[in-house]
Amino acid sequence: MGTPEFPNLGKHCSVGDCRQIDFLPFTCDRCSQVFCLQHRSYINHQCPNGNKKDVTVVICPLCAKGVRLVADEDPNITWESHVNTDCDPSNYQRATKKRRCPVPRCKEVLNLSNAIRCRDCSQEHCLKHRFGPDHNCPGPKKPESGFPFISLLNRSRKAKPMQNSKSDSSSWWGSSLMNAVSNVRASAESGMQKFSNVTTQALQKAKNGIAESSSSSELVEQCVQCPARFSTVSALIEHVEKSHQQNSQPRGNRITIDVCPKCSKGFRDPVQLVEHVERDHGGTSRA
């Protein structure tokens, strides 16, 4: 093998059935053996360490993170290690609920730098679908107006086509404007009539209430011995003197009787009571 200038040039293929001399051999980075051009791949020479540096990632359904599977380790052990150490279920909401472009089959994540809001449909799209034809924009919404002149104008346009002559067009515009003004005036007059009716009813109710309250507030003084009511205090006093004090005895004619606290004997004159106590009870009235 080789030449005098390059004695180490060329090597045999490590595959037993091949053993071909290759002057530019390939060294496998997994098993460190030499192979020819035909057997240089991992599958062709059945490399035992071919899957040593393969990257297989599984998305965790709990936290939406990628879990890398180790080549010489059981996947169940790798999964259990991730669940016990690195799994965070709160990350699932942050990872899955991201703003994306609403265009079908577009997975672009929207952020502050690439989100553009459409002026017609008011939806945010990515830079690729920012124009109306790209995201099938339905266009701006038609304005809905409740003014009677606009609806009358639209109905008149549908009912009667525009004529070419200026005189006909001016007369048509004049009649339409007059009809609109008359409708507005009629609606305003009806509203004012309703308002005046409601105001009149409210004033009438207020007057009736004031009259009732005034009639009931005229008789404010009530007799304590009968249900009679009077407007003034003098009338109440006169009623009491006439109706409830006829059978009562005047205060000057009443007889006061003083009772002895020891023998319960009564006396009309207090002097006689004192003399009785001094004479019969030794000058003391204690029982």
CSV table of C-alpha atoms in Angstrom, one decimal, residues 1-281:
chain,number,residue,atom,x,y,z
A,1,MET,CA,0.0,0.0,0.0
A,2,GLY,CA,1.1,3.5,-0.6
A,3,THR,CA,4.0,4.9,-2.4
A,4,PRO,CA,7.6,5.7,-1.4
A,5,GLU,CA,6.6,9.3,-0.9
A,6,PHE,CA,3.3,8.4,0.9
A,7,PRO,CA,3.8,5.0,2.6
A,8,ASN,CA,0.7,5.2,4.7
A,9,LEU,CA,-1.6,6.1,1.8
A,10,GLY,CA,-4.8,4.0,1.7
A,11,LYS,CA,-6.4,1.5,4.1
A,12,HIS,CA,-8.5,-1.6,4.0
A,13,CYS,CA,-12.3,-1.3,4.7
A,14,SER,CA,-13.2,-2.7,8.1
A,15,VAL,CA,-16.2,-4.7,6.7
A,16,GLY,CA,-15.2,-8.3,6.6
A,17,ASP,CA,-16.9,-9.1,3.3
A,18,CYS,CA,-15.3,-6.0,1.6
A,19,ARG,CA,-11.8,-5.4,2.8
A,20,GLN,CA,-11.3,-3.0,-0.2
A,21,ILE,CA,-8.3,-0.8,-0.3
A,22,ASP,CA,-9.4,2.8,-0.3
A,23,PHE,CA,-6.9,5.5,-0.8
A,24,LEU,CA,-9.2,8.1,0.8
A,25,PRO,CA,-10.9,6.1,3.5
A,26,PHE,CA,-13.6,7.3,5.9
A,27,THR,CA,-13.2,7.1,9.6
A,28,CYS,CA,-16.5,6.6,11.5
A,29,ASP,CA,-16.9,9.1,14.3
A,30,ARG,CA,-18.9,6.7,16.4
A,31,CYS,CA,-16.9,3.4,16.3
A,32,SER,CA,-13.6,5.0,15.0
A,33,GLN,CA,-13.1,2.3,12.3
A,34,VAL,CA,-12.1,2.8,8.7
A,35,PHE,CA,-14.6,2.2,5.8
A,36,CYS,CA,-14.7,2.7,2.1
A,37,LEU,CA,-17.0,5.0,0.2
A,38,GLN,CA,-19.7,2.3,0.0
A,39,HIS,CA,-19.8,1.4,3.7
A,40,ARG,CA,-19.2,4.9,5.2
A,41,SER,CA,-22.7,5.4,6.5
A,42,TYR,CA,-23.9,4.0,9.9
A,43,ILE,CA,-26.5,1.8,8.4
A,44,ASN,CA,-24.2,0.2,5.7
A,45,HIS,CA,-21.6,-0.9,8.2
A,46,GLN,CA,-24.1,-1.5,11.0
A,47,CYS,CA,-22.4,0.8,13.4
A,48,PRO,CA,-23.1,-0.3,17.0
A,49,ASN,CA,-22.9,3.3,18.2
A,50,GLY,CA,-24.9,4.8,15.3
A,51,ASN,CA,-27.7,6.1,17.5
A,52,LYS,CA,-25.5,7.4,20.2
A,53,LYS,CA,-25.8,11.1,19.2
A,54,ASP,CA,-29.3,10.9,17.8
A,55,VAL,CA,-31.6,13.6,19.2
A,56,THR,CA,-35.2,12.4,20.0
A,57,VAL,CA,-37.4,14.9,21.8
A,58,VAL,CA,-40.8,14.2,23.3
A,59,ILE,CA,-43.2,17.0,24.2
A,60,CYS,CA,-44.5,16.7,27.7
A,61,PRO,CA,-48.3,16.9,27.8
A,62,LEU,CA,-48.2,18.5,31.3
A,63,CYS,CA,-45.8,21.4,30.9
A,64,ALA,CA,-45.4,21.5,27.0
A,65,LYS,CA,-41.6,21.2,27.4
A,66,GLY,CA,-39.3,19.0,25.2
A,67,VAL,CA,-37.9,16.0,26.9
A,68,ARG,CA,-34.8,14.6,25.2
A,69,LEU,CA,-34.5,10.8,25.3
A,70,VAL,CA,-31.1,9.3,26.3
A,71,ALA,CA,-29.8,6.6,23.9
A,72,ASP,CA,-28.7,4.1,26.5
A,73,GLU,CA,-31.4,4.8,29.0
A,74,ASP,CA,-34.9,3.5,29.3
A,75,PRO,CA,-37.5,6.1,28.1
A,76,ASN,CA,-39.6,5.4,31.2
A,77,ILE,CA,-36.7,6.4,33.5
A,78,THR,CA,-36.1,9.6,31.5
A,79,TRP,CA,-39.8,10.5,31.7
A,80,GLU,CA,-39.9,9.9,35.5
A,81,SER,CA,-36.8,12.0,36.0
A,82,HIS,CA,-38.4,14.9,34.1
A,83,VAL,CA,-41.7,14.7,36.0
A,84,ASN,CA,-39.9,14.7,39.4
A,85,THR,CA,-37.4,17.5,38.7
A,86,ASP,CA,-38.2,19.7,35.7
A,87,CYS,CA,-41.9,19.5,35.0
A,88,ASP,CA,-43.9,22.7,35.6
A,89,PRO,CA,-47.6,22.5,34.8
A,90,SER,CA,-48.0,26.3,34.9
A,91,ASN,CA,-45.8,26.6,31.8
A,92,TYR,CA,-48.4,24.8,29.7
A,93,GLN,CA,-50.7,27.8,29.6
A,94,ARG,CA,-47.9,30.2,28.6
A,95,ALA,CA,-46.6,27.8,25.9
A,96,THR,CA,-50.0,26.9,24.3
A,97,LYS,CA,-52.0,30.1,24.5
A,98,LYS,CA,-49.9,32.2,22.2
A,99,ARG,CA,-51.3,34.7,19.7
A,100,ARG,CA,-51.1,33.2,16.2
A,101,CYS,CA,-52.0,34.5,12.8
A,102,PRO,CA,-55.7,33.6,12.2
A,103,VAL,CA,-55.1,32.7,8.6
A,104,PRO,CA,-55.6,28.9,8.0
A,105,ARG,CA,-52.3,26.8,8.0
A,106,CYS,CA,-50.3,29.8,9.2
A,107,LYS,CA,-48.5,29.1,12.5
A,108,GLU,CA,-46.7,32.4,12.9
A,109,VAL,CA,-46.7,33.5,16.5
A,110,LEU,CA,-47.7,37.2,16.9
A,111,ASN,CA,-45.7,39.6,19.0
A,112,LEU,CA,-45.1,43.3,19.2
A,113,SER,CA,-42.9,43.4,16.2
A,114,ASN,CA,-44.8,41.3,13.6
A,115,ALA,CA,-48.5,41.9,14.5
A,116,ILE,CA,-50.4,44.3,12.3
A,117,ARG,CA,-54.1,45.0,12.8
A,118,CYS,CA,-56.3,45.2,9.7
A,119,ARG,CA,-58.2,48.5,9.4
A,120,ASP,CA,-61.3,46.8,7.9
A,121,CYS,CA,-61.8,43.6,9.9
A,122,SER,CA,-59.9,44.7,13.1
A,123,GLN,CA,-57.9,41.5,13.4
A,124,GLU,CA,-54.2,41.1,13.9
A,125,HIS,CA,-52.2,39.2,11.2
A,126,CYS,CA,-48.5,38.5,10.6
A,127,LEU,CA,-46.4,40.4,8.1
A,128,LYS,CA,-47.0,37.9,5.4
A,129,HIS,CA,-50.8,38.2,5.6
A,130,ARG,CA,-51.1,41.8,6.5
A,131,PHE,CA,-52.9,42.8,3.3
A,132,GLY,CA,-56.6,42.2,2.8
A,133,PRO,CA,-56.4,39.8,-0.2
A,134,ASP,CA,-53.8,37.7,1.7
A,135,HIS,CA,-56.2,36.9,4.6
A,136,ASN,CA,-59.5,37.1,2.7
A,137,CYS,CA,-60.6,40.3,4.4
A,138,PRO,CA,-64.4,40.7,4.2
A,139,GLY,CA,-64.0,44.5,3.9
A,140,PRO,CA,-65.3,47.3,6.0
A,141,LYS,CA,-68.7,47.1,7.6
A,142,LYS,CA,-71.5,49.1,6.1
A,143,PRO,CA,-72.6,52.0,8.3
A,144,GLU,CA,-76.1,51.7,9.8
A,145,SER,CA,-77.8,55.0,10.2
A,146,GLY,CA,-81.1,55.6,11.9
A,147,PHE,CA,-81.7,59.0,10.3
A,148,PRO,CA,-84.9,58.9,8.2
A,149,PHE,CA,-83.4,61.0,5.4
A,150,ILE,CA,-80.7,58.3,4.6
A,151,SER,CA,-83.2,55.5,4.5
A,152,LEU,CA,-85.6,57.6,2.4
A,153,LEU,CA,-82.8,58.4,0.0
A,154,ASN,CA,-81.8,54.8,-0.3
A,155,ARG,CA,-85.4,53.7,-1.0
A,156,SER,CA,-85.8,56.5,-3.5
A,157,ARG,CA,-82.6,55.4,-5.3
A,158,LYS,CA,-83.9,51.8,-5.6
A,159,ALA,CA,-87.4,52.8,-6.6
A,160,LYS,CA,-86.5,55.5,-9.2
A,161,PRO,CA,-83.4,55.4,-11.4
A,162,MET,CA,-81.4,58.6,-11.8
A,163,GLN,CA,-82.3,60.7,-14.8
A,164,ASN,CA,-79.9,62.5,-17.1
A,165,SER,CA,-81.6,65.9,-17.2
A,166,LYS,CA,-80.7,68.4,-14.5
A,167,SER,CA,-84.2,69.6,-14.1
A,168,ASP,CA,-85.6,66.2,-13.3
A,169,SER,CA,-82.7,65.4,-10.9
A,170,SER,CA,-83.2,68.8,-9.1
A,171,SER,CA,-86.9,68.2,-8.7
A,172,TRP,CA,-86.3,64.7,-7.4
A,173,TRP,CA,-83.8,65.9,-4.9
A,174,GLY,CA,-86.2,68.7,-3.8
A,175,SER,CA,-89.1,66.3,-3.3
A,176,SER,CA,-87.0,63.8,-1.4
A,177,LEU,CA,-85.7,66.6,0.9
A,178,MET,CA,-89.2,67.9,1.5
A,179,ASN,CA,-90.5,64.5,2.4
A,180,ALA,CA,-87.6,63.9,4.8
A,181,VAL,CA,-88.2,67.3,6.5
A,182,SER,CA,-91.9,66.7,6.8
A,183,ASN,CA,-91.2,63.3,8.4
A,184,VAL,CA,-88.8,64.8,10.9
A,185,ARG,CA,-91.2,67.6,11.7
A,186,ALA,CA,-94.1,65.1,12.3
A,187,SER,CA,-92.0,63.0,14.6
A,188,ALA,CA,-90.8,66.1,16.5
A,189,GLU,CA,-94.4,67.3,16.9
A,190,SER,CA,-95.6,63.9,18.2
A,191,GLY,CA,-92.8,63.8,20.7
A,192,MET,CA,-93.6,67.3,22.0
A,193,GLN,CA,-97.3,66.3,22.3
A,194,LYS,CA,-96.4,63.3,24.3
A,195,PHE,CA,-94.1,65.3,26.5
A,196,SER,CA,-96.8,68.0,27.1
A,197,ASN,CA,-99.4,65.3,28.0
A,198,VAL,CA,-97.0,63.7,30.5
A,199,THR,CA,-96.2,67.1,32.0
A,200,THR,CA,-99.8,68.0,32.4
A,201,GLN,CA,-100.6,64.7,34.2
A,202,ALA,CA,-97.7,65.2,36.5
A,203,LEU,CA,-98.8,68.7,37.4
A,204,GLN,CA,-102.4,67.6,38.0
A,205,LYS,CA,-101.2,64.8,40.3
A,206,ALA,CA,-99.0,67.2,42.2
A,207,LYS,CA,-101.9,69.6,42.6
A,208,ASN,CA,-104.2,66.9,43.9
A,209,GLY,CA,-101.6,65.7,46.3
A,210,ILE,CA,-101.1,69.2,47.7
A,211,ALA,CA,-104.8,69.7,48.0
A,212,GLU,CA,-105.2,66.5,49.9
A,213,SER,CA,-102.3,67.2,52.2
A,214,SER,CA,-103.6,70.8,52.9
A,215,SER,CA,-107.1,69.5,53.7
A,216,SER,CA,-105.7,66.9,56.0
A,217,SER,CA,-103.3,69.4,57.6
A,218,GLU,CA,-106.1,71.8,58.5
A,219,LEU,CA,-107.2,69.7,61.4
A,220,VAL,CA,-104.1,69.1,63.4
A,221,GLU,CA,-105.3,69.2,67.0
A,222,GLN,CA,-107.0,66.1,68.3
A,223,CYS,CA,-108.9,65.6,71.5
A,224,VAL,CA,-107.4,63.0,73.9
A,225,GLN,CA,-110.8,61.8,75.1
A,226,CYS,CA,-112.6,61.5,71.8
A,227,PRO,CA,-111.7,61.3,68.1
A,228,ALA,CA,-112.6,64.9,67.4
A,229,ARG,CA,-110.0,67.1,65.6
A,230,PHE,CA,-109.7,70.9,65.6
A,231,SER,CA,-107.6,73.4,63.7
A,232,THR,CA,-106.6,75.6,66.6
A,233,VAL,CA,-105.8,75.0,70.3
A,234,SER,CA,-108.4,77.4,71.5
A,235,ALA,CA,-111.2,75.4,69.8
A,236,LEU,CA,-109.8,72.2,71.3
A,237,ILE,CA,-109.9,73.8,74.8
A,238,GLU,CA,-113.4,75.1,74.3
A,239,HIS,CA,-114.5,71.6,73.2
A,240,VAL,CA,-112.9,70.0,76.3
A,241,GLU,CA,-114.5,72.5,78.7
A,242,LYS,CA,-118.0,72.0,77.2
A,243,SER,CA,-118.0,68.3,76.5
A,244,HIS,CA,-115.8,66.7,79.1
A,245,GLN,CA,-115.8,69.0,82.1
A,246,GLN,CA,-119.6,69.4,82.7
A,247,ASN,CA,-119.9,66.6,85.2
A,248,SER,CA,-116.5,67.2,86.8
A,249,GLN,CA,-116.5,69.1,90.1
A,250,PRO,CA,-114.7,72.4,90.3
A,251,ARG,CA,-111.3,72.4,91.9
A,252,GLY,CA,-112.3,74.9,94.7
A,253,ASN,CA,-115.2,72.7,96.0
A,254,ARG,CA,-113.1,69.5,96.4
A,255,ILE,CA,-112.7,68.2,100.0
A,256,THR,CA,-109.3,67.0,101.1
A,257,ILE,CA,-109.1,64.4,103.9
A,258,ASP,CA,-105.9,63.8,105.8
A,259,VAL,CA,-105.4,60.3,107.3
A,260,CYS,CA,-103.5,59.5,110.5
A,261,PRO,CA,-100.6,57.3,109.6
A,262,LYS,CA,-100.9,55.4,112.9
A,263,CYS,CA,-104.6,54.7,113.5
A,264,SER,CA,-105.9,55.6,109.9
A,265,LYS,CA,-108.4,58.1,111.3
A,266,GLY,CA,-109.4,60.8,108.9
A,267,PHE,CA,-109.5,64.6,109.5
A,268,ARG,CA,-110.7,67.4,107.2
A,269,ASP,CA,-108.5,70.0,109.0
A,270,PRO,CA,-104.7,69.4,109.2
A,271,VAL,CA,-104.7,71.2,112.6
A,272,GLN,CA,-107.0,68.6,114.1
A,273,LEU,CA,-104.8,65.8,112.7
A,274,VAL,CA,-101.8,67.4,114.5
A,275,GLU,CA,-103.7,67.7,117.8
A,276,HIS,CA,-104.9,64.1,117.5
A,277,VAL,CA,-101.3,62.8,117.1
A,278,GLU,CA,-100.0,64.8,120.0
A,279,ARG,CA,-102.9,63.9,122.3
A,280,ASP,CA,-103.4,60.2,121.4
A,281,HIS,CA,-100.1,59.0,120.1
